[in-house]
Short mmCIF file of C-alpha atoms in Angstrom, two decimals:
data_model
loop_
_atom_site.label_atom_id
_atom_site.label_comp_id
_atom_site.label_asym_id
_atom_site.label_seq_id
_atom_site.Cartn_x
_atom_site.Cartn_y
_atom_site.Cartn_z
CA MET B 4 69.41 27.14 19.68
CA LYS B 5 67.11 25.60 22.22
CA THR B 6 64.02 26.00 20.00
CA ARG B 7 65.81 24.39 17.08
CA LEU B 8 66.58 21.41 19.23
CA ILE B 9 62.95 21.11 20.25
CA VAL B 10 61.77 21.36 16.65
CA PHE B 11 64.31 18.72 15.61
CA ALA B 12 63.24 16.37 18.39
CA PHE B 13 59.61 16.86 17.40
CA MET B 14 60.30 16.13 13.71
CA ALA B 15 62.25 13.04 14.67
CA MET B 16 59.32 11.84 16.76
CA LEU B 17 56.93 12.37 13.83
CA VAL B 18 59.18 10.38 11.49
CA ILE B 19 59.45 7.54 13.98
CA ALA B 20 55.71 7.56 14.63
CA ALA B 21 54.97 7.47 10.89
CA SER B 22 57.34 4.61 10.18
CA CYS B 23 55.85 2.68 13.09
CA GLN B 24 52.56 2.51 11.19
CA ASN B 25 52.82 -0.52 8.96
CA ASP B 26 51.84 -0.44 5.31
CA GLY B 27 48.50 -2.03 6.09
CA GLN B 28 47.60 0.74 8.48
CA ILE B 29 48.60 3.38 5.93
CA GLU B 30 46.48 1.72 3.24
CA PHE B 31 43.56 1.54 5.66
CA ASN B 32 43.86 5.21 6.61
CA ARG B 33 44.00 6.27 2.98
CA PHE B 34 40.94 4.24 1.99
CA TYR B 35 39.04 5.23 5.10
CA SER B 36 39.54 9.00 4.80
CA ASN B 37 38.80 9.07 1.06
CA GLY B 38 35.84 6.82 1.77
CA SER B 39 34.32 9.34 4.13
CA VAL B 40 34.33 11.90 1.29
CA VAL B 41 32.65 9.43 -1.09
CA TYR B 42 30.12 8.60 1.64
CA GLN B 43 29.16 12.23 2.16
CA ALA B 44 28.70 12.79 -1.56
CA HIS B 45 26.90 9.56 -2.52
CA CYS B 46 25.35 7.85 0.49
CA GLN B 47 24.74 10.25 3.34
CA ASN B 48 21.51 11.76 2.02
CA CYS B 49 19.85 8.35 2.23
CA HIS B 50 21.72 6.54 4.99
CA GLY B 51 22.35 9.58 7.22
CA ALA B 52 25.46 11.20 8.70
CA LYS B 53 25.68 8.54 11.40
CA GLY B 54 24.60 5.67 9.16
CA GLU B 55 21.25 5.76 10.95
CA GLY B 56 19.07 5.22 7.86
CA LEU B 57 15.53 6.61 7.70
CA GLN B 58 12.78 4.88 9.64
CA GLY B 59 11.43 1.89 7.71
CA LEU B 60 12.40 3.39 4.36
CA ILE B 61 16.19 3.14 4.33
CA PRO B 62 18.13 0.65 6.46
CA SER B 63 20.88 1.76 8.83
CA LEU B 64 24.48 0.76 8.19
CA THR B 65 25.00 -0.34 11.78
CA ASP B 66 24.23 -4.05 11.39
CA SER B 67 27.77 -5.43 11.66
CA ILE B 68 26.57 -9.00 11.27
CA TYR B 69 24.79 -8.27 7.98
CA LEU B 70 27.85 -6.41 6.70
CA LYS B 71 30.17 -9.23 7.75
CA ASN B 72 28.00 -11.95 6.22
CA ASN B 73 27.71 -10.00 2.98
CA LYS B 74 31.23 -8.63 2.83
CA ASN B 75 31.91 -10.31 -0.54
CA THR B 76 28.72 -9.04 -2.17
CA LEU B 77 28.61 -5.46 -0.85
CA ALA B 78 30.54 -4.25 -3.93
CA CYS B 79 27.88 -5.81 -6.17
CA GLN B 80 25.09 -4.28 -4.06
CA LEU B 81 26.54 -0.85 -4.69
CA ASN B 82 27.46 -1.46 -8.32
CA SER B 83 24.14 -2.91 -9.47
CA GLY B 84 21.81 -1.55 -6.79
CA LEU B 85 19.79 -3.52 -4.28
CA LYS B 86 16.11 -4.41 -4.33
CA GLY B 87 13.83 -6.74 -2.41
CA LYS B 88 13.38 -7.90 1.16
CA ILE B 89 16.34 -7.69 3.52
CA THR B 90 16.50 -7.87 7.31
CA ILE B 91 18.65 -5.31 9.08
CA LEU B 92 18.85 -5.36 12.89
CA ASN B 93 15.77 -7.61 13.01
CA LYS B 94 13.73 -5.15 11.00
CA GLU B 95 12.47 -5.99 7.53
CA PHE B 96 13.09 -3.59 4.64
CA GLU B 97 11.74 -3.77 1.17
CA GLY B 98 13.06 -0.79 -0.68
CA GLU B 99 15.27 -0.10 -3.59
CA MET B 100 18.78 1.30 -3.66
CA PRO B 101 19.70 2.69 -7.08
CA ALA B 102 22.92 1.47 -8.71
CA SER B 103 25.80 3.78 -7.87
CA LYS B 104 28.06 5.14 -10.56
CA LEU B 105 31.23 4.66 -8.53
CA SER B 106 34.55 3.30 -9.80
CA PRO B 107 36.01 0.15 -8.17
CA LEU B 108 38.46 2.38 -6.27
CA GLU B 109 35.66 4.55 -4.91
CA ILE B 110 33.64 1.46 -3.99
CA ALA B 111 36.66 0.13 -2.07
CA GLN B 112 37.05 3.46 -0.29
CA VAL B 113 33.42 3.87 0.68
CA LEU B 114 33.09 0.24 1.80
CA THR B 115 36.22 0.56 3.95
CA TYR B 116 34.65 3.65 5.48
CA VAL B 117 31.20 2.09 6.07
CA THR B 118 32.45 -1.23 7.41
CA ASN B 119 34.72 0.58 9.88
CA SER B 120 32.37 3.34 11.03
CA PHE B 121 29.06 3.43 12.92
CA GLY B 122 30.32 0.73 15.31
CA ASN B 123 31.55 -1.65 12.57
CA LYS B 124 35.12 -2.95 12.44
CA LEU B 125 35.78 -5.18 9.45
CA GLY B 126 39.15 -3.92 8.21
CA THR B 127 40.22 -2.70 4.76
CA ILE B 128 38.31 -3.58 1.60
CA ASN B 129 40.85 -2.70 -1.09
CA THR B 130 40.50 -2.28 -4.85
CA ASP B 131 41.76 -5.79 -5.66
CA ARG B 132 39.10 -7.22 -3.39
CA VAL B 133 36.41 -5.10 -5.03
CA ASN B 134 37.50 -6.11 -8.55
CA THR B 135 37.45 -9.79 -7.57
CA ASP B 136 33.99 -9.39 -6.00
CA LEU B 137 32.63 -7.42 -8.96
CA ALA B 138 33.74 -10.18 -11.37
CA LYS B 139 31.46 -12.56 -9.46
CA CYS B 140 28.32 -10.35 -9.38
CA LYS B 141 25.13 -12.12 -10.26
CA MET S 4 15.47 59.90 48.20
CA LYS S 5 11.83 59.36 47.44
CA ASN S 6 12.43 60.46 43.86
CA THR S 7 15.15 57.87 43.33
CA GLY S 8 12.61 55.22 44.19
CA TYR S 9 10.28 56.53 41.48
CA ILE S 10 13.08 56.68 38.96
CA ILE S 11 14.06 53.09 39.65
CA ALA S 12 10.43 52.06 39.34
CA LEU S 13 10.21 53.89 36.02
CA ILE S 14 13.33 52.23 34.72
CA LEU S 15 11.99 48.85 35.77
CA LEU S 16 8.73 49.63 34.01
CA GLY S 17 10.68 50.51 30.90
CA TYR S 18 12.45 47.20 31.02
CA GLY S 19 9.14 45.53 31.63
CA CYS S 20 7.82 46.99 28.37
CA LYS S 21 10.86 45.90 26.43
CA PHE S 22 10.47 42.46 27.88
CA ASN S 23 6.87 42.32 26.76
CA ASP S 24 7.92 43.44 23.35
CA SER S 25 10.10 40.42 22.73
CA ALA S 26 7.50 38.12 24.23
CA THR S 27 4.98 39.23 21.62
CA LYS S 28 7.34 38.72 18.67
CA THR S 29 5.57 38.09 15.38
CA LEU S 30 6.63 36.61 12.06
CA PRO S 31 6.77 38.62 8.82
CA ILE S 32 4.08 38.15 6.17
CA TYR S 33 5.42 37.27 2.73
CA GLY S 34 3.93 37.45 -0.74
CA ASN S 35 2.37 40.26 -2.75
CA LYS S 36 0.40 42.85 -0.85
CA GLU S 37 -1.95 45.62 -1.88
CA PRO S 38 -3.63 48.42 -0.02
CA VAL S 39 -7.41 48.28 -0.01
CA THR S 40 -9.40 51.31 1.04
CA LYS S 41 -12.87 50.84 2.40
CA THR S 42 -15.39 52.79 4.39
CA VAL S 43 -16.01 51.73 7.96
CA ASP S 44 -18.54 53.72 10.00
CA GLY S 45 -18.37 56.58 7.52
CA LYS S 46 -14.57 56.80 7.77
CA GLN S 47 -12.02 55.87 5.11
CA VAL S 48 -9.62 53.15 6.27
CA THR S 49 -6.79 51.60 4.33
CA ASP S 50 -6.00 47.98 4.97
CA THR S 51 -3.19 45.91 3.55
CA VAL S 52 -4.41 42.76 1.88
CA TYR S 53 -1.86 39.97 1.69
CA GLN S 54 -1.59 37.26 -0.85
CA THR S 55 -3.23 34.01 0.21
CA ILE S 56 -2.95 30.43 -1.00
CA PRO S 57 -5.70 29.85 -3.60
CA ALA S 58 -8.32 27.11 -3.47
CA PHE S 59 -7.04 23.58 -4.19
CA LYS S 60 -8.10 19.95 -4.22
CA PHE S 61 -5.86 16.93 -3.61
CA VAL S 62 -6.17 13.40 -2.23
CA ASN S 63 -4.20 12.23 0.81
CA GLN S 64 -2.64 8.85 1.63
CA TYR S 65 -5.96 7.60 3.05
CA GLY S 66 -7.82 8.46 -0.15
CA ASP S 67 -9.55 11.43 1.52
CA THR S 68 -10.14 14.60 -0.48
CA ILE S 69 -8.20 17.53 0.92
CA THR S 70 -9.14 21.09 -0.01
CA GLU S 71 -8.24 24.52 1.35
CA LYS S 72 -11.26 24.09 3.64
CA SER S 73 -9.58 21.10 5.31
CA LEU S 74 -7.00 23.61 6.51
CA ASN S 75 -9.40 26.14 8.00
CA GLY S 76 -8.15 26.95 11.49
CA LYS S 77 -4.82 25.20 10.86
CA ILE S 78 -1.25 26.35 10.68
CA TYR S 79 0.63 24.20 8.19
CA VAL S 80 3.94 23.47 6.50
CA ALA S 81 4.07 22.45 2.82
CA ASP S 82 6.81 20.81 0.81
CA PHE S 83 7.31 18.93 -2.46
CA PHE S 84 8.80 15.46 -2.88
CA PHE S 85 8.38 12.09 -4.58
CA THR S 86 8.73 8.69 -2.96
CA THR S 87 11.47 7.40 -5.27
CA CYS S 88 13.57 10.58 -5.04
CA PRO S 89 17.19 9.51 -4.57
CA THR S 90 18.62 12.94 -3.74
CA ILE S 91 17.28 15.50 -1.29
CA CYS S 92 13.88 14.10 -0.30
CA PRO S 93 15.22 11.57 2.24
CA VAL S 94 17.13 14.44 3.86
CA MET S 95 14.06 16.71 3.91
CA HIS S 96 11.85 14.10 5.49
CA ARG S 97 14.54 13.05 7.96
CA ASN S 98 14.50 16.71 9.04
CA MET S 99 10.69 16.95 8.96
CA LEU S 100 10.27 14.01 11.33
CA PRO S 101 11.15 15.98 14.51
CA VAL S 102 8.65 18.68 13.42
CA TYR S 103 5.98 15.98 13.06
CA ASN S 104 6.82 14.54 16.47
CA GLU S 105 6.80 17.97 18.11
CA PHE S 106 3.33 18.94 16.87
CA LYS S 107 1.56 15.65 16.15
CA ASN S 108 -0.75 16.07 19.14
CA ASN S 109 -1.78 19.57 18.13
CA PRO S 110 -5.10 19.37 16.24
CA ASP S 111 -4.48 22.79 14.64
CA PHE S 112 -1.27 21.81 12.86
CA ARG S 113 -0.66 19.96 9.58
CA ILE S 114 2.19 19.00 7.27
CA LEU S 115 1.38 18.75 3.54
CA SER S 116 3.85 16.91 1.32
CA HIS S 117 2.86 17.22 -2.32
CA SER S 118 4.13 14.48 -4.61
CA ILE S 119 5.44 15.84 -7.90
CA ASP S 120 5.32 12.35 -9.45
CA PRO S 121 1.58 11.54 -9.49
CA LYS S 122 2.04 8.74 -12.01
CA TYR S 123 4.12 6.59 -9.68
CA ASP S 124 3.00 8.00 -6.32
CA THR S 125 -0.56 6.70 -6.26
CA VAL S 126 -2.60 6.72 -3.05
CA PRO S 127 -1.49 3.17 -2.02
CA VAL S 128 2.16 4.06 -2.72
CA LEU S 129 1.82 7.16 -0.53
CA LYS S 130 0.17 5.10 2.23
CA LYS S 131 3.02 2.63 2.14
CA TYR S 132 5.55 5.47 2.35
CA ALA S 133 3.71 6.90 5.36
CA ASP S 134 3.70 3.49 7.07
CA LYS S 135 7.41 3.06 6.47
CA MET S 136 8.09 6.56 7.76
CA GLY S 137 6.17 5.61 10.87
CA ILE S 138 3.63 8.40 10.52
CA ALA S 139 -0.01 7.83 11.43
CA GLY S 140 -3.14 9.90 12.00
CA ASN S 141 -3.91 13.14 10.26
CA THR S 142 -0.98 15.40 11.13
CA TRP S 143 1.12 14.66 8.03
CA TRP S 144 -0.68 14.34 4.73
CA LEU S 145 1.05 13.02 1.62
CA LEU S 146 -0.87 14.48 -1.29
CA HIS S 147 -1.63 13.12 -4.72
CA GLY S 148 -2.94 15.44 -7.42
CA ASN S 149 -2.54 16.08 -11.08
CA LYS S 150 0.65 17.73 -12.15
CA ASP S 151 -0.97 21.03 -13.12
CA ALA S 152 -2.68 21.43 -9.76
CA THR S 153 0.53 20.66 -7.90
CA TYR S 154 2.55 23.10 -9.97
CA THR S 155 -0.09 25.81 -9.59
CA ILE S 156 -0.01 25.52 -5.81
CA ALA S 157 3.77 25.40 -5.90
CA LYS S 158 3.79 28.68 -7.78
CA SER S 159 1.69 30.36 -5.12
CA TYR S 160 4.22 29.25 -2.48
CA LEU S 161 7.07 30.08 -4.82
CA VAL S 162 6.48 33.81 -4.47
CA ALA S 163 7.86 33.67 -0.96
CA VAL S 164 10.71 31.44 -1.95
CA GLN S 165 11.67 33.82 -4.72
CA GLU S 166 11.90 36.74 -2.35
CA LYS S 167 14.79 34.92 -0.75
CA ASN S 168 16.22 33.08 -3.64
CA ALA S 169 15.24 34.26 -7.10
CA GLN S 170 17.12 31.84 -9.34
CA GLU S 171 16.46 28.49 -7.76
CA ASN S 172 13.76 26.00 -8.34
CA TYR S 173 11.32 25.31 -5.49
CA THR S 174 10.75 21.63 -6.12
CA HIS S 175 14.38 20.71 -6.24
CA ASP S 176 15.57 22.99 -3.52
CA GLY S 177 13.60 21.37 -0.80
CA PHE S 178 11.92 24.38 0.74
CA PHE S 179 9.50 24.09 3.63
CA ILE S 180 6.82 26.79 3.46
CA LEU S 181 4.96 27.93 6.58
CA ILE S 182 1.33 29.02 6.13
CA ASP S 183 -0.85 30.63 8.78
CA LYS S 184 -4.57 30.23 9.54
CA GLN S 185 -5.40 33.10 7.16
CA LYS S 186 -3.55 31.13 4.43
CA ARG S 187 -0.75 33.70 4.23
CA ILE S 188 2.93 32.79 3.77
CA ARG S 189 4.85 33.37 6.99
CA GLY S 190 8.19 31.69 6.36
CA THR S 191 10.34 29.64 4.00
CA TYR S 192 13.10 27.34 5.18
CA GLN S 193 15.72 25.17 3.52
CA GLY S 194 14.39 21.71 4.36
CA THR S 195 17.74 20.02 3.81
CA ASP S 196 19.39 22.10 6.56
CA PRO S 197 18.68 20.85 10.10
CA ALA S 198 19.49 24.31 11.57
CA GLU S 199 16.89 26.01 9.35
CA VAL S 200 14.31 23.38 10.23
CA GLU S 201 14.97 23.99 13.94
CA LYS S 202 14.36 27.68 13.29
CA MET S 203 11.09 26.73 11.59
CA THR S 204 10.00 24.79 14.67
CA ALA S 205 10.74 27.84 16.82
CA ASP S 206 8.86 30.08 14.35
CA ILE S 207 5.84 27.76 14.38
CA LYS S 208 5.63 28.25 18.16
CA ILE S 209 5.87 32.04 17.75
CA LEU S 210 3.15 31.92 15.09
CA MET S 211 0.86 29.77 17.23
CA ALA S 212 1.14 32.35 20.01
CA GLU S 213 0.19 35.33 17.79
CA THR S 214 -3.11 36.87 18.87
CA ASP S 215 -4.83 36.66 15.48
CA GLN S 216 -3.76 33.02 15.11
CA LYS S 217 -5.19 32.07 18.48
CA ALA S 218 -8.41 33.86 17.62
CA ALA S 219 -8.81 32.36 14.14
CA LYS S 220 -11.11 29.39 13.75
#
């Protein structure tokens, strides 16, 4: 009897806690956790488990200012690849990132993960955003 | 009473020996081996002759010619990569970096990274890669050579890799191969796995402390 009451109270708490999260938070969590899987499969070998990059060869993903300033073009950078000089955390890079073969959904997931990990906090980048950005790629 | 003292001393001695035993740990020797019988001072002795890395000739990132003679008196680690490799090579060299940093001041240690894409990875391209990796001096050589030469040397390392892992392909599996001063294979490690590379670093220290390594010039 007593245990059933405890279990019930616990379930009720879970339900309340879940409904307290607004839709935005739920969307973020979904994109973020799927994004971490995409990151491990498609980015981690180059950019590292902690987004640390590799010396002067591959830039880190910890430059929040770069990510913020380029938020609208990150989808294009992944979709078409990136080549040429860029400055990340005051260090110059001139490498080449191959074009990824990710779908707009996966791009949205991995970008949500990257721009909210490694000390970054830029919020959700959802699939609509990515599709809009991809339509404007140069 | 007196006897107990002796017994304790004996036990301690026993432990002492065991202790010594682990302190003089040695690494296995991989590759084909064959017994060779010869006559020394009128007596027949049988020695085991181990496979060694054959003669080779490559060019490093500075444009210097590197042969097996450049590695006389050196313990070294070899791997295979190419500078534009999008898959495992960044992981391997991220893991190799601590090994480089650990031993870069040891004149008897080298790292040899053979490019398997000689067409693109010319000497200046290799130099640029080294600069970007932040490696300098002569500890870590990035080697250019024709494809046949690179694949021949890979095959001589491959023997050891196959003992562990018969099906897989050396160049794409990212193995690090440890070679001693007598040019024998002493270990193979999965270069994409940080734990295996840590084990390699520990093994290199064991190898450096082996008597016949210290003696070899």
